[in-house]
PDB file of C-alpha atoms in Angstrom:
ATOM      1  CA  ILE A   1      -7.305 186.535   5.025  1.00  0.00           C
ATOM      2  CA  THR A   2      -4.834 183.967   6.343  1.00  0.00           C
ATOM      3  CA  CYS A   3      -5.554 184.905   9.965  1.00  0.00           C
ATOM      4  CA  TYR A   4      -9.285 184.573   9.338  1.00  0.00           C
ATOM      5  CA  LEU A   5      -8.919 181.149   7.739  1.00  0.00           C
ATOM      6  CA  ARG A   6      -6.570 179.769  10.397  1.00  0.00           C
ATOM      7  CA  SER A   7      -8.582 180.938  13.414  1.00  0.00           C
ATOM      8  CA  SER A   8     -10.064 178.142  15.491  1.00  0.00           C
ATOM      9  CA  THR A   9     -13.367 179.891  16.190  1.00  0.00           C
ATOM     10  CA  ARG A  10     -16.104 179.857  13.587  1.00  0.00           C
ATOM     11  CA  ASN A  11     -17.410 183.400  13.824  1.00  0.00           C
ATOM     12  CA  PRO A  12     -19.161 184.472  10.602  1.00  0.00           C
ATOM     13  CA  GLU A  13     -18.815 188.141  11.564  1.00  0.00           C
ATOM     14  CA  ALA A  14     -15.015 187.869  11.516  1.00  0.00           C
ATOM     15  CA  GLY A  15     -15.154 187.959   7.719  1.00  0.00           C
ATOM     16  CA  HIS A  16     -16.552 191.489   7.786  1.00  0.00           C
ATOM     17  CA  VAL A  17     -13.055 192.847   8.421  1.00  0.00           C
ATOM     18  CA  ILE A  18     -11.957 191.362   5.109  1.00  0.00           C
ATOM     19  CA  TYR A  19     -14.987 192.806   3.346  1.00  0.00           C
ATOM     20  CA  ASP A  20     -14.090 196.192   4.818  1.00  0.00           C
ATOM     21  CA  GLY A  21     -10.631 195.748   3.294  1.00  0.00           C
ATOM     22  CA  PHE A  22     -12.202 194.946  -0.081  1.00  0.00           C
ATOM     23  CA  SER A  23     -14.350 198.052   0.241  1.00  0.00           C
ATOM     24  CA  ALA A  24     -11.320 200.215   1.049  1.00  0.00           C
ATOM     25  CA  LEU A  25      -9.467 198.768  -1.938  1.00  0.00           C
ATOM     26  CA  ALA A  26     -12.430 199.510  -4.217  1.00  0.00           C
ATOM     27  CA  GLN A  27     -12.540 203.071  -2.882  1.00  0.00           C
ATOM     28  CA  LYS A  28      -8.804 203.499  -3.566  1.00  0.00           C
ATOM     29  CA  MET A  29      -9.356 202.280  -7.113  1.00  0.00           C
ATOM     30  CA  LYS A  30     -12.209 204.767  -7.528  1.00  0.00           C
ATOM     31  CA  ASP A  31     -10.038 207.601  -6.173  1.00  0.00           C
ATOM     32  CA  PHE A  32      -7.255 206.579  -8.566  1.00  0.00           C
ATOM     33  CA  LEU A  33      -9.488 207.004 -11.659  1.00  0.00           C
ATOM     34  CA  PRO A  34      -9.275 210.836 -11.950  1.00  0.00           C
ATOM     35  CA  ARG A  35      -5.482 210.755 -11.564  1.00  0.00           C
ATOM     36  CA  THR A  36      -5.051 208.500 -14.595  1.00  0.00           C
ATOM     37  CA  GLY A  37      -6.436 211.029 -17.056  1.00  0.00           C
ATOM     38  CA  TYR A  38      -9.046 208.631 -18.417  1.00  0.00           C
ATOM     39  CA  SER A  39     -12.676 209.609 -18.364  1.00  0.00           C
ATOM     40  CA  LYS A  40     -14.240 206.122 -18.244  1.00  0.00           C
ATOM     41  CA  PRO A  41     -13.538 203.370 -15.712  1.00  0.00           C
ATOM     42  CA  GLY A  42     -12.886 200.772 -18.451  1.00  0.00           C
ATOM     43  CA  GLU A  43     -10.060 202.637 -20.156  1.00  0.00           C
ATOM     44  CA  GLY A  44      -6.346 202.202 -19.680  1.00  0.00           C
ATOM     45  CA  GLY A  45      -6.397 198.868 -17.872  1.00  0.00           C
ATOM     46  CA  LEU A  46      -8.545 200.087 -14.996  1.00  0.00           C
ATOM     47  CA  SER A  47     -11.209 197.526 -15.768  1.00  0.00           C
ATOM     48  CA  ARG A  48      -8.576 194.839 -15.281  1.00  0.00           C
ATOM     49  CA  MET A  49      -7.995 196.058 -11.705  1.00  0.00           C
ATOM     50  CA  GLN A  50     -11.738 195.881 -11.083  1.00  0.00           C
ATOM     51  CA  MET A  51     -11.837 192.407 -12.587  1.00  0.00           C
ATOM     52  CA  TYR A  52      -9.017 191.272 -10.278  1.00  0.00           C
ATOM     53  CA  LEU A  53     -10.849 192.682  -7.273  1.00  0.00           C
ATOM     54  CA  ARG A  54     -14.033 190.900  -8.348  1.00  0.00           C
ATOM     55  CA  ASP A  55     -12.115 187.624  -8.767  1.00  0.00           C
ATOM     56  CA  LEU A  56     -10.468 188.090  -5.382  1.00  0.00           C
ATOM     57  CA  MET A  57     -13.835 188.611  -3.719  1.00  0.00           C
ATOM     58  CA  THR A  58     -15.411 185.677  -5.568  1.00  0.00           C
ATOM     59  CA  HIS A  59     -12.629 183.292  -4.580  1.00  0.00           C
ATOM     60  CA  PHE A  60     -12.711 184.524  -0.989  1.00  0.00           C
ATOM     61  CA  GLU A  61     -16.439 183.767  -0.912  1.00  0.00           C
ATOM     62  CA  GLY A  62     -15.746 180.218  -2.082  1.00  0.00           C
ATOM     63  CA  VAL A  63     -13.051 179.684   0.524  1.00  0.00           C
ATOM     64  CA  ARG A  64     -15.224 181.262   3.202  1.00  0.00           C
ATOM     65  CA  ALA A  65     -18.076 178.887   2.357  1.00  0.00           C
ATOM     66  CA  VAL A  66     -15.732 175.962   2.977  1.00  0.00           C
ATOM     67  CA  ARG A  67     -14.369 177.532   6.174  1.00  0.00           C
ATOM     68  CA  ASP A  68     -17.673 178.558   7.754  1.00  0.00           C
ATOM     69  CA  SER A  69     -19.664 175.419   6.974  1.00  0.00           C
ATOM     70  CA  GLU A  70     -19.656 172.746   9.614  1.00  0.00           C
ATOM     71  CA  THR A  71     -21.405 169.466  10.140  1.00  0.00           C
ATOM     72  CA  PRO A  72     -25.011 169.949  11.313  1.00  0.00           C
ATOM     73  CA  ILE A  73     -25.730 168.933  14.900  1.00  0.00           C
ATOM     74  CA  GLY A  74     -28.286 166.354  13.729  1.00  0.00           C
ATOM     75  CA  LEU A  75     -25.677 164.557  11.657  1.00  0.00           C
ATOM     76  CA  ARG A  76     -23.246 164.648  14.578  1.00  0.00           C
ATOM     77  CA  LEU A  77     -25.864 163.086  16.863  1.00  0.00           C
ATOM     78  CA  PHE A  78     -26.657 160.460  14.248  1.00  0.00           C
ATOM     79  CA  CYS A  79     -22.940 159.589  13.991  1.00  0.00           C
ATOM     80  CA  PHE A  80     -22.727 159.346  17.775  1.00  0.00           C
ATOM     81  CA  ALA A  81     -25.682 156.962  17.850  1.00  0.00           C
ATOM     82  CA  LEU A  82     -24.309 154.967  14.937  1.00  0.00           C
ATOM     83  CA  ILE A  83     -20.937 154.538  16.615  1.00  0.00           C
ATOM     84  CA  HIS A  84     -21.944 154.002  20.250  1.00  0.00           C
ATOM     85  CA  ILE A  85     -25.478 152.668  20.362  1.00  0.00           C
ATOM     86  CA  SER A  86     -25.939 150.592  17.222  1.00  0.00           C
ATOM     87  CA  PRO A  87     -23.297 147.945  18.108  1.00  0.00           C
ATOM     88  CA  ILE A  88     -25.219 147.279  21.316  1.00  0.00           C
ATOM     89  CA  LEU A  89     -28.524 147.093  19.448  1.00  0.00           C
ATOM     90  CA  LEU A  90     -27.074 144.890  16.704  1.00  0.00           C
ATOM     91  CA  ALA A  91     -25.340 142.440  19.070  1.00  0.00           C
ATOM     92  CA  PRO A  92     -28.369 140.048  19.203  1.00  0.00           C
ATOM     93  CA  TYR A  93     -28.514 140.024  15.392  1.00  0.00           C
ATOM     94  CA  TRP A  94     -24.832 139.178  15.148  1.00  0.00           C
ATOM     95  CA  ASN A  95     -25.298 136.432  17.743  1.00  0.00           C
ATOM     96  CA  HIS A  96     -28.252 135.076  15.723  1.00  0.00           C
ATOM     97  CA  PHE A  97     -26.040 135.247  12.634  1.00  0.00           C
ATOM     98  CA  CYS A  98     -23.576 132.963  14.417  1.00  0.00           C
ATOM     99  CA  GLY A  99     -26.338 130.522  15.327  1.00  0.00           C
ATOM    100  CA  LYS A 100     -27.404 130.261  11.687  1.00  0.00           C
ATOM    101  CA  GLN A 101     -23.810 129.792  10.621  1.00  0.00           C
ATOM    102  CA  ASN A 102     -23.337 126.850  13.010  1.00  0.00           C
ATOM    103  CA  ASN A 103     -26.791 125.378  12.174  1.00  0.00           C
ATOM    104  CA  SER A 104     -27.699 125.189  15.814  1.00  0.00           C
ATOM    105  CA  GLU A 105     -30.782 126.392  17.602  1.00  0.00           C
ATOM    106  CA  MET A 106     -28.866 127.406  20.730  1.00  0.00           C
ATOM    107  CA  PRO A 107     -25.748 129.406  20.018  1.00  0.00           C
ATOM    108  CA  SER A 108     -22.839 129.013  22.372  1.00  0.00           C
ATOM    109  CA  GLN A 109     -22.528 131.310  25.365  1.00  0.00           C
ATOM    110  CA  TYR A 110     -19.981 133.600  23.715  1.00  0.00           C
ATOM    111  CA  GLY A 111     -21.134 133.238  20.106  1.00  0.00           C
ATOM    112  CA  CYS A 112     -18.778 132.432  17.298  1.00  0.00           C
ATOM    113  CA  GLU A 113     -15.817 134.212  15.776  1.00  0.00           C
ATOM    114  CA  SER A 114     -17.704 135.594  12.785  1.00  0.00           C
ATOM    115  CA  GLY A 115     -20.113 137.547  15.035  1.00  0.00           C
ATOM    116  CA  TYR A 116     -17.204 139.237  16.759  1.00  0.00           C
ATOM    117  CA  PHE A 117     -15.539 139.864  13.410  1.00  0.00           C
ATOM    118  CA  VAL A 118     -18.675 141.481  11.958  1.00  0.00           C
ATOM    119  CA  GLY A 119     -19.129 143.645  15.059  1.00  0.00           C
ATOM    120  CA  ILE A 120     -15.515 144.831  15.154  1.00  0.00           C
ATOM    121  CA  PHE A 121     -15.451 145.368  11.396  1.00  0.00           C
ATOM    122  CA  TYR A 122     -18.646 147.427  11.586  1.00  0.00           C
ATOM    123  CA  VAL A 123     -17.287 149.647  14.371  1.00  0.00           C
ATOM    124  CA  LEU A 124     -13.966 150.137  12.556  1.00  0.00           C
ATOM    125  CA  ILE A 125     -15.682 151.221   9.342  1.00  0.00           C
ATOM    126  CA  VAL A 126     -18.005 153.651  11.102  1.00  0.00           C
ATOM    127  CA  LEU A 127     -15.192 155.133  13.223  1.00  0.00           C
ATOM    128  CA  THR A 128     -13.021 155.574  10.134  1.00  0.00           C
ATOM    129  CA  LEU A 129     -15.809 157.396   8.333  1.00  0.00           C
ATOM    130  CA  TYR A 130     -16.333 159.603  11.383  1.00  0.00           C
ATOM    131  CA  ARG A 131     -12.615 160.487  11.505  1.00  0.00           C
ATOM    132  CA  VAL A 132     -12.716 161.373   7.785  1.00  0.00           C
ATOM    133  CA  GLN A 133     -15.695 163.644   8.442  1.00  0.00           C
ATOM    134  CA  VAL A 134     -13.885 165.402  11.296  1.00  0.00           C
ATOM    135  CA  GLU A 135     -10.676 165.824   9.270  1.00  0.00           C
ATOM    136  CA  LEU A 136     -12.500 167.243   6.256  1.00  0.00           C
ATOM    137  CA  GLU A 137     -14.457 169.727   8.333  1.00  0.00           C
ATOM    138  CA  ASN A 138     -11.652 172.323   8.598  1.00  0.00           C
ATOM    139  CA  PRO A 139      -8.949 172.093   5.920  1.00  0.00           C
ATOM    140  CA  PHE A 140      -7.298 175.309   7.133  1.00  0.00           C
ATOM    141  CA  ASP A 141      -6.194 174.265  10.633  1.00  0.00           C
ATOM    142  CA  GLY A 142      -3.100 172.403   9.388  1.00  0.00           C
ATOM    143  CA  ASN A 143      -3.658 169.363  11.624  1.00  0.00           C
ATOM    144  CA  GLY A 144      -4.574 166.727   9.047  1.00  0.00           C
ATOM    145  CA  ASP A 145      -2.601 165.074   6.276  1.00  0.00           C
ATOM    146  CA  ASP A 146      -4.706 166.647   3.546  1.00  0.00           C
ATOM    147  CA  ASP A 147      -4.919 170.137   5.079  1.00  0.00           C
ATOM    148  CA  ILE A 148      -3.472 173.214   3.448  1.00  0.00           C
ATOM    149  CA  LYS A 149       0.237 173.464   4.271  1.00  0.00           C
ATOM    150  CA  TRP A 150       0.682 177.162   5.082  1.00  0.00           C
ATOM    151  CA  ASN A 151       4.394 176.824   5.812  1.00  0.00           C
ATOM    152  CA  LEU A 152       5.035 175.244   2.423  1.00  0.00           C
ATOM    153  CA  TRP A 153       3.175 178.054   0.665  1.00  0.00           C
ATOM    154  CA  ARG A 154       5.116 180.677   2.597  1.00  0.00           C
ATOM    155  CA  ALA A 155       8.435 178.995   1.760  1.00  0.00           C
ATOM    156  CA  GLN A 156       7.495 178.871  -1.934  1.00  0.00           C
ATOM    157  CA  LEU A 157       6.597 182.574  -1.920  1.00  0.00           C
ATOM    158  CA  GLU A 158       9.891 183.447  -0.244  1.00  0.00           C
ATOM    159  CA  ASN A 159      11.747 181.329  -2.797  1.00  0.00           C
ATOM    160  CA  MET A 160       9.925 183.005  -5.681  1.00  0.00           C
ATOM    161  CA  SER A 161      11.102 186.411  -4.486  1.00  0.00           C
ATOM    162  CA  SER A 162      14.694 185.354  -5.167  1.00  0.00           C
ATOM    163  CA  TYR A 163      14.097 185.497  -8.931  1.00  0.00           C
ATOM    164  CA  GLY A 164      13.823 188.541 -11.144  1.00  0.00           C
ATOM    165  CA  ALA A 165      15.981 191.641 -11.534  1.00  0.00           C
ATOM    166  CA  ASP A 166      17.281 191.662  -7.957  1.00  0.00           C
ATOM    167  CA  GLY A 167      17.232 187.855  -7.621  1.00  0.00           C
ATOM    168  CA  PRO A 168      21.022 187.304  -7.641  1.00  0.00           C
ATOM    169  CA  THR A 169      21.454 189.774  -4.771  1.00  0.00           C
ATOM    170  CA  LYS A 170      18.707 188.142  -2.727  1.00  0.00           C
ATOM    171  CA  ARG A 171      20.084 184.640  -3.381  1.00  0.00           C
ATOM    172  CA  ALA A 172      23.568 185.770  -2.317  1.00  0.00           C
ATOM    173  CA  LEU A 173      22.178 187.232   0.932  1.00  0.00           C
ATOM    174  CA  ARG A 174      20.200 184.067   1.609  1.00  0.00           C
ATOM    175  CA  ALA A 175      23.268 181.898   1.002  1.00  0.00           C
ATOM    176  CA  GLU A 176      25.346 184.110   3.287  1.00  0.00           C
ATOM    177  CA  LYS A 177      22.758 183.841   6.089  1.00  0.00           C
ATOM    178  CA  LEU A 178      22.632 180.073   5.650  1.00  0.00           C
ATOM    179  CA  TYR A 179      26.432 179.860   5.738  1.00  0.00           C
ATOM    180  CA  GLN A 180      26.567 181.987   8.907  1.00  0.00           C
ATOM    181  CA  ALA A 181      23.889 179.851  10.549  1.00  0.00           C
ATOM    182  CA  GLN A 182      25.866 176.691   9.782  1.00  0.00           C
ATOM    183  CA  GLU A 183      29.068 178.197  11.172  1.00  0.00           C
ATOM    184  CA  GLY A 184      27.315 179.258  14.359  1.00  0.00           C
ATOM    185  CA  SER A 185      26.002 175.778  15.120  1.00  0.00           C
TER     186      SER A 185
END
């Protein structure tokens, strides 16, 4: 699942491998039923396994919807026009705005400061919104500040494995490796 989510290509068929894995897991659960000695699938905690599989599939569908959705091409073209073409089209309006501000019929050759300020402010706002759109489009690539931090998750999972019945042994081995790494450098 992690490899699917972190891939840079948006191929909807790539998720079929994961669905095949879900299918194989469901088949294993079905094959396990006769070995338990229960006659019905809901007895002896087997329904809980099916519920976990259902939850796993449901949550994968939600994550896949986020991963496979991208900004429509029409919205991308509109953003391009808004960023690149509209400042050129709005320049006469901003120049007229300066003429009204100075109460003159003929604005100066270069306009006034407020026209430039409005134009630059407009472009900065639109570019910022475009960057937010691009950053939010794929939260699984790990490039943005608000993306999912895979390395942090992996480190937390490794740290969690050092607790439990064999936790002291694992912590001692980890400390020994860390000590040896510090001596070597």
